[in-house]
Coordinates of C-alpha atoms and ligand atoms in Angstrom, one line a residue:
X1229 CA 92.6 110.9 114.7
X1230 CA 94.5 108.2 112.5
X1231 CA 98.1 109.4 111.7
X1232 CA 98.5 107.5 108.0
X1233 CA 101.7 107.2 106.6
X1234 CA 101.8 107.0 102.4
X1235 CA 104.4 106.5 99.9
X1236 CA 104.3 107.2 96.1
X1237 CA 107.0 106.0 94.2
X1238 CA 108.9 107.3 91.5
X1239 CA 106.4 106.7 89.1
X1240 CA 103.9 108.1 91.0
X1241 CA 105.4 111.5 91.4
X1242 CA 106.9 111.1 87.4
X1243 CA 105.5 114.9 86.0
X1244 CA 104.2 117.8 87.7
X1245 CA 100.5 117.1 86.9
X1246 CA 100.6 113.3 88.7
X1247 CA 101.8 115.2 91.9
X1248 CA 99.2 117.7 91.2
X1249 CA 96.9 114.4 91.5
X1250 CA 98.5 113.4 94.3
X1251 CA 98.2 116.8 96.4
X1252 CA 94.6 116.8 95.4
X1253 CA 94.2 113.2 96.9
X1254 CA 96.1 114.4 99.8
X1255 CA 94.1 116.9 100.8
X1256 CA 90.8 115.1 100.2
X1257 CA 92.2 112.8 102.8
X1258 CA 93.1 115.0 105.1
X1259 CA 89.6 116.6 105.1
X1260 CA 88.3 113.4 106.6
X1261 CA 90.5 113.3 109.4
X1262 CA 93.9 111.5 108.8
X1263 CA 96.9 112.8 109.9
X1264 CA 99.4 112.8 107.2
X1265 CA 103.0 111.9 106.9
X1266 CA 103.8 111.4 103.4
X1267 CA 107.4 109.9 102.0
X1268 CA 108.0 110.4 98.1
X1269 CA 110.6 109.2 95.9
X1270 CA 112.4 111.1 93.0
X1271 CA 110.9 111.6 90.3
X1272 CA 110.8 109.2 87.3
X1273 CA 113.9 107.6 86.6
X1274 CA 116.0 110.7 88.5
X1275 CA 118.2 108.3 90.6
X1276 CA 118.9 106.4 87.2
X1277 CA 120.2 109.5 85.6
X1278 CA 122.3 110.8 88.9
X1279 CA 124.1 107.5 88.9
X1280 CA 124.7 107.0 85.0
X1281 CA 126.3 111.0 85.1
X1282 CA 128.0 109.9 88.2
X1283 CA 129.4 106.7 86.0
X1284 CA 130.2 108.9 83.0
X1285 CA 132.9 110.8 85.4
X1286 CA 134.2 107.9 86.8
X1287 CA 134.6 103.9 86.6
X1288 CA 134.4 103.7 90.5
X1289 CA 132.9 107.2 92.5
X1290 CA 132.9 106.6 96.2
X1291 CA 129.8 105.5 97.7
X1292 CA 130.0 108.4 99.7
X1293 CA 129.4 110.9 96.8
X1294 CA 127.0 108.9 95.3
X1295 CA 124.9 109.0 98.6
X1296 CA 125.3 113.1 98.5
X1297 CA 124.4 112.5 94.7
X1298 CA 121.4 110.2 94.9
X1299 CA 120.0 111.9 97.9
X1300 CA 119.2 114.9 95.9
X1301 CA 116.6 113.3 93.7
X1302 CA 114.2 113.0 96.7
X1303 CA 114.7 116.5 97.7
X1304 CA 112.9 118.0 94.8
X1305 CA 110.4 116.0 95.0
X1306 CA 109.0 116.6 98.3
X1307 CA 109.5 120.4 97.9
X1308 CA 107.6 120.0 94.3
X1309 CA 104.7 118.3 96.4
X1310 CA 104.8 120.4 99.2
X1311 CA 104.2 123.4 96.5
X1312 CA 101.8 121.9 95.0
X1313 CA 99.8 121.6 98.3
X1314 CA 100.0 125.1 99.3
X1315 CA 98.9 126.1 96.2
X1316 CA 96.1 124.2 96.7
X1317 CA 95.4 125.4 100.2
X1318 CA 96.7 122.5 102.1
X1319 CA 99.3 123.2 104.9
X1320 CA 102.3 120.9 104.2
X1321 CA 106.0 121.2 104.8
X1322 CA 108.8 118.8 103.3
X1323 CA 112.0 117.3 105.7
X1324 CA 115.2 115.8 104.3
X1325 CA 115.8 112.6 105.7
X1326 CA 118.4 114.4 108.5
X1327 CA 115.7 117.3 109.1
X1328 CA 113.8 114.5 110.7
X1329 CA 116.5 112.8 112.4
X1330 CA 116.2 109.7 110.3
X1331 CA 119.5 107.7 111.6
X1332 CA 121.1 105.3 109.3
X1333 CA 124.0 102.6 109.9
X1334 CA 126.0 100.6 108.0
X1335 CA 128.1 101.1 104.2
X1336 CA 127.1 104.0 102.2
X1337 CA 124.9 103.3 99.5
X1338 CA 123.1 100.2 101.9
X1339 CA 122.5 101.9 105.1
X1340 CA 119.8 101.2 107.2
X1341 CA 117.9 102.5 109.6
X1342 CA 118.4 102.8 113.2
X1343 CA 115.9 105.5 114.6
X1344 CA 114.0 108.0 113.4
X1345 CA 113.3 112.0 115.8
X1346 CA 108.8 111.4 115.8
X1347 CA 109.1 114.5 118.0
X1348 CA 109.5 116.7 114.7
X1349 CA 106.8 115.0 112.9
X1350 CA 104.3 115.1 115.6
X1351 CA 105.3 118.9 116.6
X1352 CA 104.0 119.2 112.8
X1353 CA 101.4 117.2 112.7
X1354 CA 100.0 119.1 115.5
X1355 CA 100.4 122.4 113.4
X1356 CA 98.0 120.8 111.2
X1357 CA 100.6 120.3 108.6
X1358 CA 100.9 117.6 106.0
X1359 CA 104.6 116.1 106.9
X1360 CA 106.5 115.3 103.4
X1361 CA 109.6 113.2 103.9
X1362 CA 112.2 112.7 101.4
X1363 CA 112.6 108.6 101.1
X1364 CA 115.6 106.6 100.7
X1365 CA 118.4 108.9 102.9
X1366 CA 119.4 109.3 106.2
X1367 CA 122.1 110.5 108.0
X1368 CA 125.2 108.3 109.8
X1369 CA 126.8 108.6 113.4
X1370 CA 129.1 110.4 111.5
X1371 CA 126.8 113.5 110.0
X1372 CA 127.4 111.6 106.1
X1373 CA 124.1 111.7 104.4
X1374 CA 123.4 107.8 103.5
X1375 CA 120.9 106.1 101.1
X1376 CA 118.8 102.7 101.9
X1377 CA 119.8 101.2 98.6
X1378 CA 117.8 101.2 95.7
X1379 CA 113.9 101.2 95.8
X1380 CA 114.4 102.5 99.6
X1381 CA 111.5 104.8 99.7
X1382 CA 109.4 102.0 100.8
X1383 CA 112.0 101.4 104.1
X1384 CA 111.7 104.7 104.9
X1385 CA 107.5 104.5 104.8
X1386 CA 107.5 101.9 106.7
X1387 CA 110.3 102.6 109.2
X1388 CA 108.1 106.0 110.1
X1389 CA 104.9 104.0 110.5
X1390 CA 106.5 101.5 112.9
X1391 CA 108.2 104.6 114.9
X1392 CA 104.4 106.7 114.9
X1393 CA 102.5 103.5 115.3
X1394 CA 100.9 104.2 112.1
X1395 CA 99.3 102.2 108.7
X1396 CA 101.6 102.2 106.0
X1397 CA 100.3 102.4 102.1
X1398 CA 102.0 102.1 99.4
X1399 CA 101.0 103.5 96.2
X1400 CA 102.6 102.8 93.2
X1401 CA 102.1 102.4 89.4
X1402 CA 100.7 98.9 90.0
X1403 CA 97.2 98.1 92.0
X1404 CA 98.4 95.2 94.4
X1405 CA 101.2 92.4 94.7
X1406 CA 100.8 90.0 92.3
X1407 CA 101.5 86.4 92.1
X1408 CA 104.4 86.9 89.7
X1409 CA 105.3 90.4 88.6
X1410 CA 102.5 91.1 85.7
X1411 CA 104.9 92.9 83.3
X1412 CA 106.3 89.5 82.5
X1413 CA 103.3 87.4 82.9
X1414 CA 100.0 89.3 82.0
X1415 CA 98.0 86.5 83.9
X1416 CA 98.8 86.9 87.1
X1417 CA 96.6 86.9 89.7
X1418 CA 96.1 89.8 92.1
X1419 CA 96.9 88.8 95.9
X1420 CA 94.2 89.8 98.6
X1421 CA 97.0 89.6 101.3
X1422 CA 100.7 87.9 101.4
X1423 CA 102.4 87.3 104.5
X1424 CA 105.3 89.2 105.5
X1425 CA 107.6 86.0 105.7
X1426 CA 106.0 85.9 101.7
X1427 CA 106.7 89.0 100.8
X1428 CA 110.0 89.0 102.4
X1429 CA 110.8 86.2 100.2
X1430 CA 109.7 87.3 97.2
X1431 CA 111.3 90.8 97.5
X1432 CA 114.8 90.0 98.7
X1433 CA 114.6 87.5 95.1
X1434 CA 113.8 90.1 92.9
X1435 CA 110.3 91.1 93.4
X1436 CA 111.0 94.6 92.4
X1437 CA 107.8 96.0 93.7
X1438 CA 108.6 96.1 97.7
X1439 CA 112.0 97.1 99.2
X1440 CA 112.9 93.8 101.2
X1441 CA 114.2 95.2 104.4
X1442 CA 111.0 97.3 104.8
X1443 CA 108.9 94.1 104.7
X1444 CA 111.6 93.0 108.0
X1445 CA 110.3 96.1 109.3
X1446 CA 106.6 96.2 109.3
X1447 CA 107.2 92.1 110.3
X1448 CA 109.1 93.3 113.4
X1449 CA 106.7 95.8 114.8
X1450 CA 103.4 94.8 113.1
X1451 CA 103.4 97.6 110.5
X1452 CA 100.0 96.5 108.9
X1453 CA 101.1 97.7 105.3
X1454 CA 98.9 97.9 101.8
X1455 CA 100.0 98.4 98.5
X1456 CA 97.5 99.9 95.7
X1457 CA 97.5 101.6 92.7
X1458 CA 98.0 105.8 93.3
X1459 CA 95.1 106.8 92.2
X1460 CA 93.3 104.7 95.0
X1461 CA 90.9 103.6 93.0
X1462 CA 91.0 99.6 92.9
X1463 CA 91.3 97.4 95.9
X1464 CA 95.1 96.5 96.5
X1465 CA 97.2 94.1 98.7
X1466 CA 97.1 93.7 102.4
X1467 CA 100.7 92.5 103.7
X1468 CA 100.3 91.3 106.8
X1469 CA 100.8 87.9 109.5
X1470 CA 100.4 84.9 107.9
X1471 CA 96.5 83.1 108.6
X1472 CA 95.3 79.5 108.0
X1473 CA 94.0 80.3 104.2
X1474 CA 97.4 81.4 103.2
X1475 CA 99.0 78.3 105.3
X1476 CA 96.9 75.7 102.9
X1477 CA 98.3 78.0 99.6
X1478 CA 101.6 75.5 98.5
X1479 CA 102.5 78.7 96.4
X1480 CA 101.7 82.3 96.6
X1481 CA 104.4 83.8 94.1
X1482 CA 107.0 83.6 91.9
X1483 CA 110.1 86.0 91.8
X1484 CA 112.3 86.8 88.7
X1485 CA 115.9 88.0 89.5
X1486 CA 117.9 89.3 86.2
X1487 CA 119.9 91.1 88.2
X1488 CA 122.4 88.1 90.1
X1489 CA 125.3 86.7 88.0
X1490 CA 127.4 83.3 88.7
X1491 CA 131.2 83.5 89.9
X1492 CA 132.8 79.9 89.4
X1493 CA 135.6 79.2 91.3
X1494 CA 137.4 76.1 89.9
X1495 CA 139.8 74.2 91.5
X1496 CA 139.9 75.3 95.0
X1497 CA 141.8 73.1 97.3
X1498 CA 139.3 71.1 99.4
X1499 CA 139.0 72.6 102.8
X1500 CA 136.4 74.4 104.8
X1501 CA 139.4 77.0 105.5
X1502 CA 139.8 77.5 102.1
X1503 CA 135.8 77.8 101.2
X1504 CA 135.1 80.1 104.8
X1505 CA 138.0 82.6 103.7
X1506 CA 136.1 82.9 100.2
X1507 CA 133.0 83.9 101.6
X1508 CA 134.3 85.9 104.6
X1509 CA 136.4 88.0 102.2
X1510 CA 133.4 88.6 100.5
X1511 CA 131.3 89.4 103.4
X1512 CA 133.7 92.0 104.3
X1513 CA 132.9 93.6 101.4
X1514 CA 129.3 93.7 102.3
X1515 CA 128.6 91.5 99.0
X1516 CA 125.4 89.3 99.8
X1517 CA 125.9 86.0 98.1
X1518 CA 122.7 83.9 98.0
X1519 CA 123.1 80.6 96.3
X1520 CA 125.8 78.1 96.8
X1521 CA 126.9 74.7 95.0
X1522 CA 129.9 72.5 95.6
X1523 CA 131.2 69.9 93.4
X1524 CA 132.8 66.4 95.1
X1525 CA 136.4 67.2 95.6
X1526 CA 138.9 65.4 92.6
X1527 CA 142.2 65.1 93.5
X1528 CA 141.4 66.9 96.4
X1529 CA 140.2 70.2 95.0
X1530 CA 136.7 71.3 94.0
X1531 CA 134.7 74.0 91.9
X1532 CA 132.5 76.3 94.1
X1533 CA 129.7 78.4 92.3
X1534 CA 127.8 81.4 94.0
X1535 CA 125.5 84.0 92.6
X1536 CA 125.8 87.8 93.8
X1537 CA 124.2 90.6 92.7
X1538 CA 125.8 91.9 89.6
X1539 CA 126.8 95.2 91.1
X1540 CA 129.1 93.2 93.3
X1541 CA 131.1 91.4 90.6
X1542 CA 134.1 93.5 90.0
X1543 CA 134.4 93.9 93.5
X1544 CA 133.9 90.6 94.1
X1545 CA 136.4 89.6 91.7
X1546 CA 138.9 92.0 92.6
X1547 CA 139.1 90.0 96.2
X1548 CA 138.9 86.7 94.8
X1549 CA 142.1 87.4 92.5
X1550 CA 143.6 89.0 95.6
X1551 CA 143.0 85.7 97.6
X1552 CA 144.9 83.5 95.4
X1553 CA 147.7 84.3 97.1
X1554 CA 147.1 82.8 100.0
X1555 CA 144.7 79.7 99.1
X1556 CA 146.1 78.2 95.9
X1557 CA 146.2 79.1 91.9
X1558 CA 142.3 78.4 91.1
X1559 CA 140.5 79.7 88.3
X1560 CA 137.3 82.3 88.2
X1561 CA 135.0 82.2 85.8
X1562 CA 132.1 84.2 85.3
X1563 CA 128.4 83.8 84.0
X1564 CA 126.6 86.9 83.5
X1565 CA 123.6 85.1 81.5
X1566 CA 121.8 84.1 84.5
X1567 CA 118.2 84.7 85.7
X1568 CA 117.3 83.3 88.8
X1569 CA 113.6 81.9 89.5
X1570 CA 112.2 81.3 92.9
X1571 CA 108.8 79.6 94.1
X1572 CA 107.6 81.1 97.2
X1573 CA 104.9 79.9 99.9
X1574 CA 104.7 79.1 103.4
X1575 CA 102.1 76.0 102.3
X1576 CA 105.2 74.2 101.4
X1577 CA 106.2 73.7 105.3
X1578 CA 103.6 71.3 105.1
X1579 CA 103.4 70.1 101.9
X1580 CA 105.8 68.0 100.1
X1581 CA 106.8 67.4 96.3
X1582 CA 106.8 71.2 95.2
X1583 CA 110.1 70.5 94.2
X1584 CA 109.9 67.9 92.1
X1585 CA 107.1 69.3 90.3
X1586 CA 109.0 72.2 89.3
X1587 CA 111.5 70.4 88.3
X1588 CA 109.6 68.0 86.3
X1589 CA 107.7 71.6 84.7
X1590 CA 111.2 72.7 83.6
X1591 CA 112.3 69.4 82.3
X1592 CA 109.5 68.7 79.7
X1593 CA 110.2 72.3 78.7
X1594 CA 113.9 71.6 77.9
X1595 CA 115.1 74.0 80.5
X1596 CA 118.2 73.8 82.1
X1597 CA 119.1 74.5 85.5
X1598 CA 122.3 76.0 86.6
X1599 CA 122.8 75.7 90.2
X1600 CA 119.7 75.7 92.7
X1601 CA 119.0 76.6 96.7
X1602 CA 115.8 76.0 99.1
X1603 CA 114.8 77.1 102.3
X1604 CA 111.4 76.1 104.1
X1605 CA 109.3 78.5 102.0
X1606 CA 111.1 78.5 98.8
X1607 CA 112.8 77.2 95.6
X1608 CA 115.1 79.2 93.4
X1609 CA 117.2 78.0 90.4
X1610 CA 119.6 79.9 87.9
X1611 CA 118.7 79.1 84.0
X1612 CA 119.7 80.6 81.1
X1613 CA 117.5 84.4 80.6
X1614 CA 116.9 83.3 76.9
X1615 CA 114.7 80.4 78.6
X1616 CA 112.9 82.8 81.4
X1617 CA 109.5 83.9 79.5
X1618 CA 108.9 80.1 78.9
X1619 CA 109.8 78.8 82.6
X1620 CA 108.0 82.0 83.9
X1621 CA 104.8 80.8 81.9
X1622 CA 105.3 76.6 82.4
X1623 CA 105.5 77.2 86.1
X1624 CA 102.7 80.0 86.3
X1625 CA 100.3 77.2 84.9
X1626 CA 101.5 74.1 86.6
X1627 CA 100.9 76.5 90.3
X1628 CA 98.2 77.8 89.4
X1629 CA 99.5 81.4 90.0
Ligands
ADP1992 P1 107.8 102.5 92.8 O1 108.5 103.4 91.9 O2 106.4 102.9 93.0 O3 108.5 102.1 94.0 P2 108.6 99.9 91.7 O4 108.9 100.0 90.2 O5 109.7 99.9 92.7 O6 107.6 101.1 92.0 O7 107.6 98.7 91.9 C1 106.5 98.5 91.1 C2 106.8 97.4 90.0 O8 107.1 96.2 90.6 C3 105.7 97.1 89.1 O9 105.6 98.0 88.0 C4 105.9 95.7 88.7 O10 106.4 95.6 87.4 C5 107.0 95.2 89.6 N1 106.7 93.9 90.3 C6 107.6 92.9 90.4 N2 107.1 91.8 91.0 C7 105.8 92.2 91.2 C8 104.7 91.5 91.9 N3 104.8 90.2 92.3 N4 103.5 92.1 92.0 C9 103.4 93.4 91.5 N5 104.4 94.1 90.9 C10 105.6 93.5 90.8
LIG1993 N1 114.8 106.9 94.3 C1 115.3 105.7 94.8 C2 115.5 104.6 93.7 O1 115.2 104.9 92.6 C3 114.5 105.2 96.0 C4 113.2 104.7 95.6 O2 112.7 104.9 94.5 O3 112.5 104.0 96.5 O4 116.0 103.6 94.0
MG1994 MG1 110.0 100.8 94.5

């Protein structure tokens, strides 16, 4: 007997009658045989409304509350499901994230995941139970219940499947990965399969649709995972090692990132010791900067941009103006109007001129670029969010996607 590990999101588990759909699937599937284990998120947009009541009480609540905040969301909905099984005549039982000694590292709010107790889940698994776990949280060396940062649920699916040597599926409110998200661009294609290198890509640059650090996970211990649609009813998308036919694709996807914006710091005197304190002050803060430009020093000082997630930039700021002290009177500016667009695909190892091309797609549309970064698998640049719909759809066509 298969143990199966499945996620819904909070879509998914949005009203009482889609979890009613969903315990009905259940137990259909555990009349043929599967073992169980079955992480859910909160409900709709519960973790949305935590955090903006949380925000209404104060400008800046410690991560630690919000963890103890946002946690609860989850809660209620694996005890809803876990009802709604039972009514139904399916043994189930729901765990916190600390019930089932999920173990988390790291700073509130972005923990992640160390180790997880399997001896609970298959003691209850062998009572014939359907195991429910709450996604997103887990608890620190401390005893502090943490969260996995947002759209978590999937780290948490995954994470158990690599610990049970399980599948992983992932059902959500749209029936595969696509090659660009199809709320902005209705003609996407549907994947088959992406690799995990892919996917990894695409999620850490704003492909909303997989948690990024549970695509490290299933790459690191082979967690064959598959996202469909929740009511199981179409064919969905196999993430999984890469394979020849997606070696001789130059490009798989395209991510859309709204969520970065641009700090500009002009004027900084030209030394490496000035530009490594900048970004080690921020990495203290665990802000994650991703790209970088550099002007040629004038007069022996130079403007440095970086983008950041835009959660990050009053904290970022904050430590910037607190540097000045001790590096020299520069000047920050800031660019919140900023969407970042990355190209993605592990053809491009092999294949040259990808740049150019999307260069030359966003030039004969009159689209600026603010700063840009590539690695071996993929191209992002910053441009203006008035011009996204139009880049989304020039590069779309020119790659086929
Ligand atoms: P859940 O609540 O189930 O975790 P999410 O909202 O986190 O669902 O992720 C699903 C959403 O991801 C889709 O509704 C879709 O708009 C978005 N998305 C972004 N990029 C892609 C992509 N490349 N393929 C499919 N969906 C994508
Ligand atoms: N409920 C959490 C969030 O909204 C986790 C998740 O949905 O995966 O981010
Ligand atoms: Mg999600």
């Amino acid at each position: 007997m298969d143990i199966v590990v499945q996620k819904y999101g909070g879509t998914s588990v949005a009203t009482l009658d889609k979890i009613k759909d969903i315990a009905r699937r259940l137990k259909e599937r555990k009349e043929k045989g599967d073992k169980l284990v079955v992480v859910v998120s909160a409900m709709g947009k519960t973790t949305d409304d935590l955090l903006d009541m949380a925000y209404r009480l104060s400008r800046n609540p410690k991560p630690r509350e919000l963890d103890v905040l946002m946690s609860t969301g989850e809660q209620v909905s694996i005890a809803l499901l876990s009802i709604a099984l039972n009514e139904i005549g399916c043994k189930a039982r729901s765990f916190t994230g600390h019930q089932v000694g999920i173990l988390t590292e790291g700073f509130h709010t972005k923990s992640k995941i160390t180790d997880i107790n399997a001896d609970i889940i298959l003691e209850e698994l062998d009572k014939d139970n359907i195991v429910i776990v709450a996604g997103f949280q887990g608890i620190n060396e401390n005893n502090e219940i943490t969260t996995l940062g947002r759209g978590g649920s999937d780290t948490t699916a995954v994470a158990l499947a690599a610990k049970l040597g399980a599948v992983c599926e992932i059902y959500t409110d749209v029936d595969g990965i696509y090659t660009t998200d199809p709320r902005r661009y209705p003609e996407a294609r549907k994947l088959d399969s992406i690799s995990y290198e892919e996917m990894l890509e695409m999620a850490s640059l704003g492909a909303g649709v997989m948690h990024s650090r549970a695509i490290e996970i299933g790459q690191k211990y082979g967690v064959p995972i598959y996202v469909a649609l929740n009511t199981g009813d179409v064919p969905g998308t196999y993430i999984k090692e890469s394979d020849e036919k997606m070696e001789k694709t130059v490009i798989t996807g395209l991510a859309v990132d709204s969520n970065d914006v641009m700090i500009t710091i002009n004027n900084l005197p030209y030394s490496i010791k000035a530009i490594s304190d900048v970004f080690n002050s921020l990495a203290e803060k665990h802000i994650n900067i991703d790209m970088i430009s550099q002007t040629t020093p004038v007069n022996n000082l130079i403007n440095l941009s970086f983008t950041l997630p835009k959660n990050d930039m009053n904290t970022a700021l904050k430590t910037l103006k607190d540097m000045k002290k001790s590096i020299g009177d520069y000047k920050i500016e800031t660019d919140e109007a900023i969407t970042k667009l990355s190209v993605v695909g592990i053809g491009m190892r092999t294949q040259s001129g990808v740049a150019a091309r999307m260069f030359s797609v966003l030039a004969q549309n009159d689209i600026n670029i603010k700063i840009i970064t590539t690695s071996e698998i993929r191209i992002s640049c910053a441009i203006d969010p008035e011009d996204q719909d139009k880049a989304v759809t020039a590069i779309a066509k020119e790659f086929n996607l």
